[in-house]
Amino acid sequence: VTENNHNLIVRVVTALILLPLVVWLIWQGGLAFALLISFAAALCAIELNLLPGQAASPSPATEEASHKEHKSLVREEIEELETTSATLTGAAVVSIGAAFALPLLDEIQVSFLSFKLVLAAVVIVALVDALLFETDVARAPTRVGLAVLGAAYPGLLLSALVRIRQLDRGEWWIILTLVVTWWNDTGAYFAGRAFGRKPLYPRISPSKTWEGAVGGALLATVGALLVQRFWLPDLPWWGAVVIGLGASVFGPLGDLSESMLKRAFGVKDSGRLLPGHGGMLDRIDALMFTAPFVLLCARLFAGRG
Amino acid sequence: VTENNHNLIVRVVTALILLPLVVWLIWQGGLAFALLISFAAALCAIELNLLPGQAASPSPATEEASHKEHKSLVREEIEELETTSATLTGAAVVSIGAAFALPLLDEIQVSFLSFKLVLAAVVIVALVDALLFETDVARAPTRVGLAVLGAAYPGLLLSALVRIRQLDRGEWWIILTLVVTWWNDTGAYFAGRAFGRKPLYPRISPSKTWEGAVGGALLATVGALLVQRFWLPDLPWWGAVVIGLGASVFGPLGDLSESMLKRAFGVKDSGRLLPGHGGMLDRIDALMFTAPFVLLCARLFAGRG
């Protein structure tokens, strides 16, 4: 197999292992599903807080790793996490903890803990941590900003998925959210390959085209209408169209926003956790923007069918 | 009058005008008090979001201004705000709006608006704004980070005051919060002048000393015990001691944190809104850390007297 083929195989195998697990957790709902979201948000927060450090050490191991087999890739990722965990600041630790806690707090009540208390603690601890332990004061705002962003960007935005799962027929609302996000991505990829001419936003993402964006919007809308037709009779058909088209705006914006953050720190992949898929943040950047949008639409449109 | 005397007079006059108004609003409570907090938080968010721009233009007007009379100072501040409002980014605008909205949302229910929706909107709008309008991608994380911080730092932390005012005898809980914060500051100033030897944290704040910190802690604890003795019988005396001592840790940490952020951007005063008093952020930096702490203590200790 060539390198590219090998990458594709690794990618497909990883997806084939993870997808059934994710689907099972979606159908379980409740605490199991909230934990899935919490883990994903915490991984995103790790990658986010580590962004400034990565630029300094563009490890040659990254290039090398793609030649090795699956098992060693996972081991390398663990080793990398172990190395970097030594460099995790106090600000990063509360940030990651908050990203883990916030989706859970939408599912279970913990007597004293509230969303506001957690976020206030992140702000105060991050500021004090930067004050006491950041030797270069010019770096302090970034350290504090990324820590608060870890709670408010993956933590808060992904917790919209926990709320969506709590809706009537919540499993199908989750499927709808995933379908509009991923079909938009897929449609954009193939339409871009077939007809792509005019670059959409070359400064951040050279491979996106306007033709791809239109193809993505079409496929996302078709996907939304299919899910609505068969499994979400509560949602009017025009609501599905709004969700499909809206996700085709919010998804790419989420994707580009995350690329912008990486680019600002001179980083290519946010991490290497999922073999062949890059980092967690790279995988679900679009979902972070589409999930709150679908939740808002569900609250506005459901029951008006 | 010498320049120093003049500054002191301006400072005292401003305080004499503002203090009765603030006290009146504290006794009013409800929407009037929440609006006071909202305005203060929004002003802090303005100053916070403008920090990166200020370093570039260390206006000589700042030095000059202290020589002029009150009226022209206010006019200059308005002119400065007008100039800078042209440079306010979309990220800054949602940040300031959120800082204004969050304390209000603790007082009044607005059908659809929730704390989470506001914060999610800030994250998404700030990222998209930086994506579309920030020409230098390396500055994007700071722009986004400060916008989210504007909502989560002044917005969220100051809204603790609205919650404190809603407690039984809330006006006295507010007085307690202000007394421990300001008496700590005052005690530290005079004890520092009288006995100050060992610098506390010279890297950020050269004038703070350990002797001052002890004096501040003593005065704050005395203040807390006085307010408790006469007006908060619901609070046990040891609760007042905890609040006094705790505020003497959180207050200076809040003060130093804000100084750190200014120093990171090479800024001396966060703004010039209050004649003779510097910016709003400079005035209430300690309060942003003590208010959530007092709220937590009130929930833990009240009724155990």
mmCIF file of N, CA and C in Angstrom, chain A residues 106 112 115-117 119-120 123-124 127-128 130-132 134-135 137 140-141 144 148-149 152-153 156-157 163 201 203-204 253 256-257 260-261 264-265 289 296 299-300, chain B residues 106 112 115-117 119-120 123-124 127-128 130-132 134-135 137 140-141 144 148-149 152-153 156-157 163 201 203-204 253 256-257 260-261 264-265 289 296 299-300:
data_model
loop_
_atom_site.group_PDB
_atom_site.id
_atom_site.type_symbol
_atom_site.label_atom_id
_atom_site.label_comp_id
_atom_site.label_asym_id
_atom_site.label_seq_id
_atom_site.Cartn_x
_atom_site.Cartn_y
_atom_site.Cartn_z
ATOM 1 N N ASP A 106 -25.197 19.716 32.481
ATOM 2 C CA ASP A 106 -26.473 19.831 31.787
ATOM 3 C C ASP A 106 -27.300 18.561 31.947
ATOM 4 N N PHE A 112 -23.945 21.998 44.645
ATOM 5 C CA PHE A 112 -23.409 23.351 44.713
ATOM 6 C C PHE A 112 -22.900 23.864 43.382
ATOM 7 N N PHE A 115 -23.049 26.165 36.376
ATOM 8 C CA PHE A 115 -22.276 26.613 35.234
ATOM 9 C C PHE A 115 -21.494 27.881 35.581
ATOM 10 N N LYS A 116 -22.184 28.824 36.247
ATOM 11 C CA LYS A 116 -21.547 30.106 36.568
ATOM 12 C C LYS A 116 -20.403 29.943 37.555
ATOM 13 N N LEU A 117 -20.605 29.087 38.566
ATOM 14 C CA LEU A 117 -19.549 28.880 39.557
ATOM 15 C C LEU A 117 -18.303 28.295 38.877
ATOM 16 N N LEU A 119 -17.415 28.519 35.704
ATOM 17 C CA LEU A 119 -16.769 29.503 34.827
ATOM 18 C C LEU A 119 -16.060 30.587 35.640
ATOM 19 N N ALA A 120 -16.685 31.032 36.729
ATOM 20 C CA ALA A 120 -16.041 32.036 37.586
ATOM 21 C C ALA A 120 -14.733 31.480 38.144
ATOM 22 N N VAL A 123 -12.028 31.598 35.444
ATOM 23 C CA VAL A 123 -11.502 32.954 35.240
ATOM 24 C C VAL A 123 -10.517 33.308 36.351
ATOM 25 N N ILE A 124 -10.934 33.088 37.602
ATOM 26 C CA ILE A 124 -10.091 33.492 38.735
ATOM 27 C C ILE A 124 -8.816 32.648 38.804
ATOM 28 N N LEU A 127 -6.390 33.531 35.917
ATOM 29 C CA LEU A 127 -5.701 34.814 36.145
ATOM 30 C C LEU A 127 -4.622 34.668 37.213
ATOM 31 N N VAL A 128 -4.978 34.010 38.324
ATOM 32 C CA VAL A 128 -4.011 33.863 39.421
ATOM 33 C C VAL A 128 -2.844 32.974 38.977
ATOM 34 N N ALA A 130 -1.662 32.614 35.919
ATOM 35 C CA ALA A 130 -0.796 33.404 35.041
ATOM 36 C C ALA A 130 0.014 34.408 35.858
ATOM 37 N N LEU A 131 -0.651 34.994 36.871
ATOM 38 C CA LEU A 131 0.009 35.974 37.730
ATOM 39 C C LEU A 131 1.208 35.364 38.449
ATOM 40 N N LEU A 132 1.015 34.167 38.996
ATOM 41 C CA LEU A 132 2.057 33.572 39.840
ATOM 42 C C LEU A 132 3.107 32.805 39.047
ATOM 43 N N GLU A 134 3.444 32.574 35.246
ATOM 44 C CA GLU A 134 3.869 32.926 33.893
ATOM 45 C C GLU A 134 5.051 33.885 33.980
ATOM 46 N N THR A 135 6.224 33.416 33.508
ATOM 47 C CA THR A 135 7.420 34.242 33.644
ATOM 48 C C THR A 135 7.426 35.396 32.639
ATOM 49 N N VAL A 137 5.318 38.096 31.049
ATOM 50 C CA VAL A 137 4.006 38.712 31.265
ATOM 51 C C VAL A 137 3.265 38.950 29.940
ATOM 52 N N ALA A 140 0.775 36.290 29.246
ATOM 53 C CA ALA A 140 -0.298 36.057 30.209
ATOM 54 C C ALA A 140 -1.706 36.124 29.590
ATOM 55 N N PRO A 141 -2.017 37.161 28.766
ATOM 56 C CA PRO A 141 -3.377 37.225 28.226
ATOM 57 C C PRO A 141 -3.740 36.001 27.390
ATOM 58 N N VAL A 144 -4.504 33.077 29.780
ATOM 59 C CA VAL A 144 -5.809 33.243 30.417
ATOM 60 C C VAL A 144 -6.924 33.100 29.382
ATOM 61 N N VAL A 148 -10.034 30.317 29.424
ATOM 62 C CA VAL A 148 -11.459 30.665 29.463
ATOM 63 C C VAL A 148 -12.151 30.152 28.199
ATOM 64 N N LEU A 149 -11.438 30.230 27.073
ATOM 65 C CA LEU A 149 -11.988 29.737 25.807
ATOM 66 C C LEU A 149 -12.216 28.219 25.864
ATOM 67 N N ALA A 152 -15.512 27.903 27.451
ATOM 68 C CA ALA A 152 -16.648 28.518 26.763
ATOM 69 C C ALA A 152 -16.803 28.058 25.315
ATOM 70 N N TYR A 153 -15.741 27.512 24.723
ATOM 71 C CA TYR A 153 -15.812 27.145 23.298
ATOM 72 C C TYR A 153 -16.144 25.644 23.214
ATOM 73 N N LEU A 156 -18.894 24.860 26.561
ATOM 74 C CA LEU A 156 -20.268 25.359 26.457
ATOM 75 C C LEU A 156 -20.920 24.963 25.142
ATOM 76 N N LEU A 157 -20.207 25.157 24.008
ATOM 77 C CA LEU A 157 -20.849 24.916 22.715
ATOM 78 C C LEU A 157 -21.213 23.441 22.537
ATOM 79 N N ARG A 163 -28.174 18.989 25.602
ATOM 80 C CA ARG A 163 -29.522 19.564 25.600
ATOM 81 C C ARG A 163 -30.359 19.026 24.444
ATOM 82 N N TYR A 201 -12.088 30.954 0.884
ATOM 83 C CA TYR A 201 -11.385 31.767 1.878
ATOM 84 C C TYR A 201 -9.931 31.323 1.928
ATOM 85 N N ARG A 203 -7.125 32.559 2.452
ATOM 86 C CA ARG A 203 -6.193 32.999 3.487
ATOM 87 C C ARG A 203 -6.092 31.983 4.618
ATOM 88 N N ILE A 204 -7.205 31.350 4.946
ATOM 89 C CA ILE A 204 -7.229 30.387 6.046
ATOM 90 C C ILE A 204 -7.258 28.959 5.535
ATOM 91 N N LEU A 253 -18.030 27.973 8.976
ATOM 92 C CA LEU A 253 -17.491 29.040 9.831
ATOM 93 C C LEU A 253 -16.789 28.451 11.048
ATOM 94 N N LEU A 256 -13.483 26.993 9.768
ATOM 95 C CA LEU A 256 -12.507 28.044 9.490
ATOM 96 C C LEU A 256 -12.013 28.717 10.772
ATOM 97 N N SER A 257 -12.907 28.889 11.749
ATOM 98 C CA SER A 257 -12.506 29.527 13.007
ATOM 99 C C SER A 257 -11.421 28.716 13.696
ATOM 100 N N MET A 260 -8.236 29.024 11.879
ATOM 101 C CA MET A 260 -7.627 30.328 12.175
ATOM 102 C C MET A 260 -6.836 30.268 13.476
ATOM 103 N N LEU A 261 -7.425 29.666 14.513
ATOM 104 C CA LEU A 261 -6.727 29.578 15.801
ATOM 105 C C LEU A 261 -5.433 28.793 15.650
ATOM 106 N N ALA A 264 -2.902 30.813 13.758
ATOM 107 C CA ALA A 264 -2.351 31.910 14.565
ATOM 108 C C ALA A 264 -1.151 31.430 15.381
ATOM 109 N N PHE A 265 -1.168 30.137 15.752
ATOM 110 C CA PHE A 265 -0.053 29.603 16.536
ATOM 111 C C PHE A 265 0.900 28.777 15.671
ATOM 112 N N PHE A 289 -20.188 24.708 16.140
ATOM 113 C CA PHE A 289 -21.018 25.841 15.707
ATOM 114 C C PHE A 289 -22.428 25.382 15.310
ATOM 115 N N LEU A 296 -31.166 25.848 18.996
ATOM 116 C CA LEU A 296 -31.995 27.045 18.907
ATOM 117 C C LEU A 296 -33.167 26.806 17.944
ATOM 118 N N ARG A 299 -35.839 24.575 19.439
ATOM 119 C CA ARG A 299 -36.704 25.292 20.384
ATOM 120 C C ARG A 299 -37.679 26.197 19.655
ATOM 121 N N LEU A 300 -37.256 26.750 18.509
ATOM 122 C CA LEU A 300 -38.115 27.678 17.781
ATOM 123 C C LEU A 300 -39.140 26.959 16.907
ATOM 124 N N ASP B 106 -29.427 38.339 35.771
ATOM 125 C CA ASP B 106 -29.576 37.791 37.117
ATOM 126 C C ASP B 106 -30.730 38.457 37.864
ATOM 127 N N PHE B 112 -36.212 34.367 26.132
ATOM 128 C CA PHE B 112 -35.342 33.440 25.431
ATOM 129 C C PHE B 112 -33.892 33.521 25.863
ATOM 130 N N PHE B 115 -27.978 33.005 30.228
ATOM 131 C CA PHE B 115 -26.543 33.226 30.364
ATOM 132 C C PHE B 115 -25.775 32.433 29.306
ATOM 133 N N LYS B 116 -26.184 31.157 29.134
ATOM 134 C CA LYS B 116 -25.448 30.304 28.195
ATOM 135 C C LYS B 116 -25.604 30.766 26.756
ATOM 136 N N LEU B 117 -26.817 31.186 26.394
ATOM 137 C CA LEU B 117 -27.041 31.641 25.027
ATOM 138 C C LEU B 117 -26.183 32.870 24.742
ATOM 139 N N LEU B 119 -23.370 33.784 26.229
ATOM 140 C CA LEU B 119 -21.951 33.438 26.164
ATOM 141 C C LEU B 119 -21.626 32.669 24.879
ATOM 142 N N ALA B 120 -22.508 31.759 24.466
ATOM 143 C CA ALA B 120 -22.294 31.023 23.216
ATOM 144 C C ALA B 120 -22.257 31.995 22.044
ATOM 145 N N VAL B 123 -18.865 33.740 21.958
ATOM 146 C CA VAL B 123 -17.800 32.879 21.437
ATOM 147 C C VAL B 123 -17.882 32.802 19.916
ATOM 148 N N ILE B 124 -19.088 32.529 19.394
ATOM 149 C CA ILE B 124 -19.245 32.334 17.953
ATOM 150 C C ILE B 124 -19.011 33.641 17.195
ATOM 151 N N LEU B 127 -15.278 34.655 17.249
ATOM 152 C CA LEU B 127 -14.462 33.840 16.339
ATOM 153 C C LEU B 127 -14.714 34.244 14.887
ATOM 154 N N VAL B 128 -15.981 34.397 14.521
ATOM 155 C CA VAL B 128 -16.297 34.743 13.135
ATOM 156 C C VAL B 128 -15.795 36.146 12.802
ATOM 157 N N ALA B 130 -13.194 37.685 14.124
ATOM 158 C CA ALA B 130 -11.743 37.613 13.944
ATOM 159 C C ALA B 130 -11.415 36.958 12.608
ATOM 160 N N LEU B 131 -12.194 35.937 12.253
ATOM 161 C CA LEU B 131 -11.981 35.218 10.995
ATOM 162 C C LEU B 131 -12.144 36.147 9.799
ATOM 163 N N LEU B 132 -13.193 36.961 9.826
ATOM 164 C CA LEU B 132 -13.509 37.775 8.654
ATOM 165 C C LEU B 132 -12.755 39.104 8.619
ATOM 166 N N GLU B 134 -10.031 40.275 10.996
ATOM 167 C CA GLU B 134 -8.685 40.467 11.542
ATOM 168 C C GLU B 134 -7.662 40.200 10.449
ATOM 169 N N THR B 135 -6.931 41.247 10.067
ATOM 170 C CA THR B 135 -5.995 41.079 8.954
ATOM 171 C C THR B 135 -4.741 40.309 9.378
ATOM 172 N N VAL B 137 -3.477 37.370 11.351
ATOM 173 C CA VAL B 137 -4.030 36.170 11.988
ATOM 174 C C VAL B 137 -3.401 35.904 13.359
ATOM 175 N N ALA B 140 -5.488 37.148 16.161
ATOM 176 C CA ALA B 140 -6.856 36.630 16.309
ATOM 177 C C ALA B 140 -7.130 36.039 17.699
ATOM 178 N N PRO B 141 -6.226 35.196 18.238
ATOM 179 C CA PRO B 141 -6.537 34.605 19.554
ATOM 180 C C PRO B 141 -6.725 35.659 20.652
ATOM 181 N N VAL B 144 -10.190 37.284 20.206
ATOM 182 C CA VAL B 144 -11.253 36.382 20.649
ATOM 183 C C VAL B 144 -11.186 36.197 22.168
ATOM 184 N N VAL B 148 -14.188 37.099 24.916
ATOM 185 C CA VAL B 148 -14.808 36.115 25.811
ATOM 186 C C VAL B 148 -14.531 36.496 27.268
ATOM 187 N N LEU B 149 -13.319 37.020 27.515
ATOM 188 C CA LEU B 149 -12.964 37.444 28.863
ATOM 189 C C LEU B 149 -13.839 38.620 29.315
ATOM 190 N N ALA B 152 -16.865 36.993 30.628
ATOM 191 C CA ALA B 152 -16.693 36.067 31.751
ATOM 192 C C ALA B 152 -15.976 36.694 32.939
ATOM 193 N N TYR B 153 -15.252 37.791 32.721
ATOM 194 C CA TYR B 153 -14.457 38.397 33.808
ATOM 195 C C TYR B 153 -15.292 39.536 34.422
ATOM 196 N N LEU B 156 -19.482 38.200 34.257
ATOM 197 C CA LEU B 156 -19.898 37.139 35.184
ATOM 198 C C LEU B 156 -19.502 37.454 36.629
ATOM 199 N N LEU B 157 -18.248 37.876 36.844
ATOM 200 C CA LEU B 157 -17.790 38.057 38.232
ATOM 201 C C LEU B 157 -18.551 39.186 38.930
ATOM 202 N N ARG B 163 -26.535 39.050 42.701
ATOM 203 C CA ARG B 163 -26.987 37.923 43.526
ATOM 204 C C ARG B 163 -26.867 38.239 45.014
ATOM 205 N N TYR B 201 5.038 41.717 45.586
ATOM 206 C CA TYR B 201 5.086 41.142 44.241
ATOM 207 C C TYR B 201 5.617 42.203 43.286
ATOM 208 N N ARG B 203 7.327 42.368 40.683
ATOM 209 C CA ARG B 203 7.316 42.195 39.238
ATOM 210 C C ARG B 203 6.090 42.879 38.608
ATOM 211 N N ILE B 204 4.962 42.822 39.325
ATOM 212 C CA ILE B 204 3.722 43.387 38.795
ATOM 213 C C ILE B 204 3.388 44.711 39.477
ATOM 214 N N LEU B 253 -5.215 39.739 44.917
ATOM 215 C CA LEU B 253 -5.012 38.895 43.731
ATOM 216 C C LEU B 253 -5.771 39.468 42.528
ATOM 217 N N LEU B 256 -3.814 42.549 41.400
ATOM 218 C CA LEU B 256 -2.594 42.175 40.678
ATOM 219 C C LEU B 256 -2.918 41.561 39.316
ATOM 220 N N SER B 257 -3.991 40.774 39.232
ATOM 221 C CA SER B 257 -4.362 40.149 37.955
ATOM 222 C C SER B 257 -4.647 41.202 36.904
ATOM 223 N N MET B 260 -1.532 42.839 35.841
ATOM 224 C CA MET B 260 -0.801 41.951 34.937
ATOM 225 C C MET B 260 -1.313 42.097 33.503
ATOM 226 N N LEU B 261 -2.644 42.101 33.338
ATOM 227 C CA LEU B 261 -3.208 42.223 31.994
ATOM 228 C C LEU B 261 -2.790 43.554 31.362
ATOM 229 N N ALA B 264 0.842 43.438 30.424
ATOM 230 C CA ALA B 264 1.082 42.590 29.247
ATOM 231 C C ALA B 264 0.924 43.387 27.960
ATOM 232 N N PHE B 265 0.040 44.400 27.999
ATOM 233 C CA PHE B 265 -0.166 45.215 26.796
ATOM 234 C C PHE B 265 0.560 46.553 26.898
ATOM 235 N N PHE B 289 -12.931 39.961 42.281
ATOM 236 C CA PHE B 289 -12.525 38.705 42.915
ATOM 237 C C PHE B 289 -13.217 38.508 44.268
ATOM 238 N N LEU B 296 -20.254 33.198 47.793
ATOM 239 C CA LEU B 296 -20.079 31.796 48.191
ATOM 240 C C LEU B 296 -20.140 31.667 49.718
ATOM 241 N N ARG B 299 -23.671 31.992 51.072
ATOM 242 C CA ARG B 299 -24.456 30.766 50.884
ATOM 243 C C ARG B 299 -24.041 29.686 51.872
ATOM 244 N N LEU B 300 -22.756 29.667 52.225
ATOM 245 C CA LEU B 300 -22.268 28.617 53.129
ATOM 246 C C LEU B 300 -22.539 28.947 54.598
#
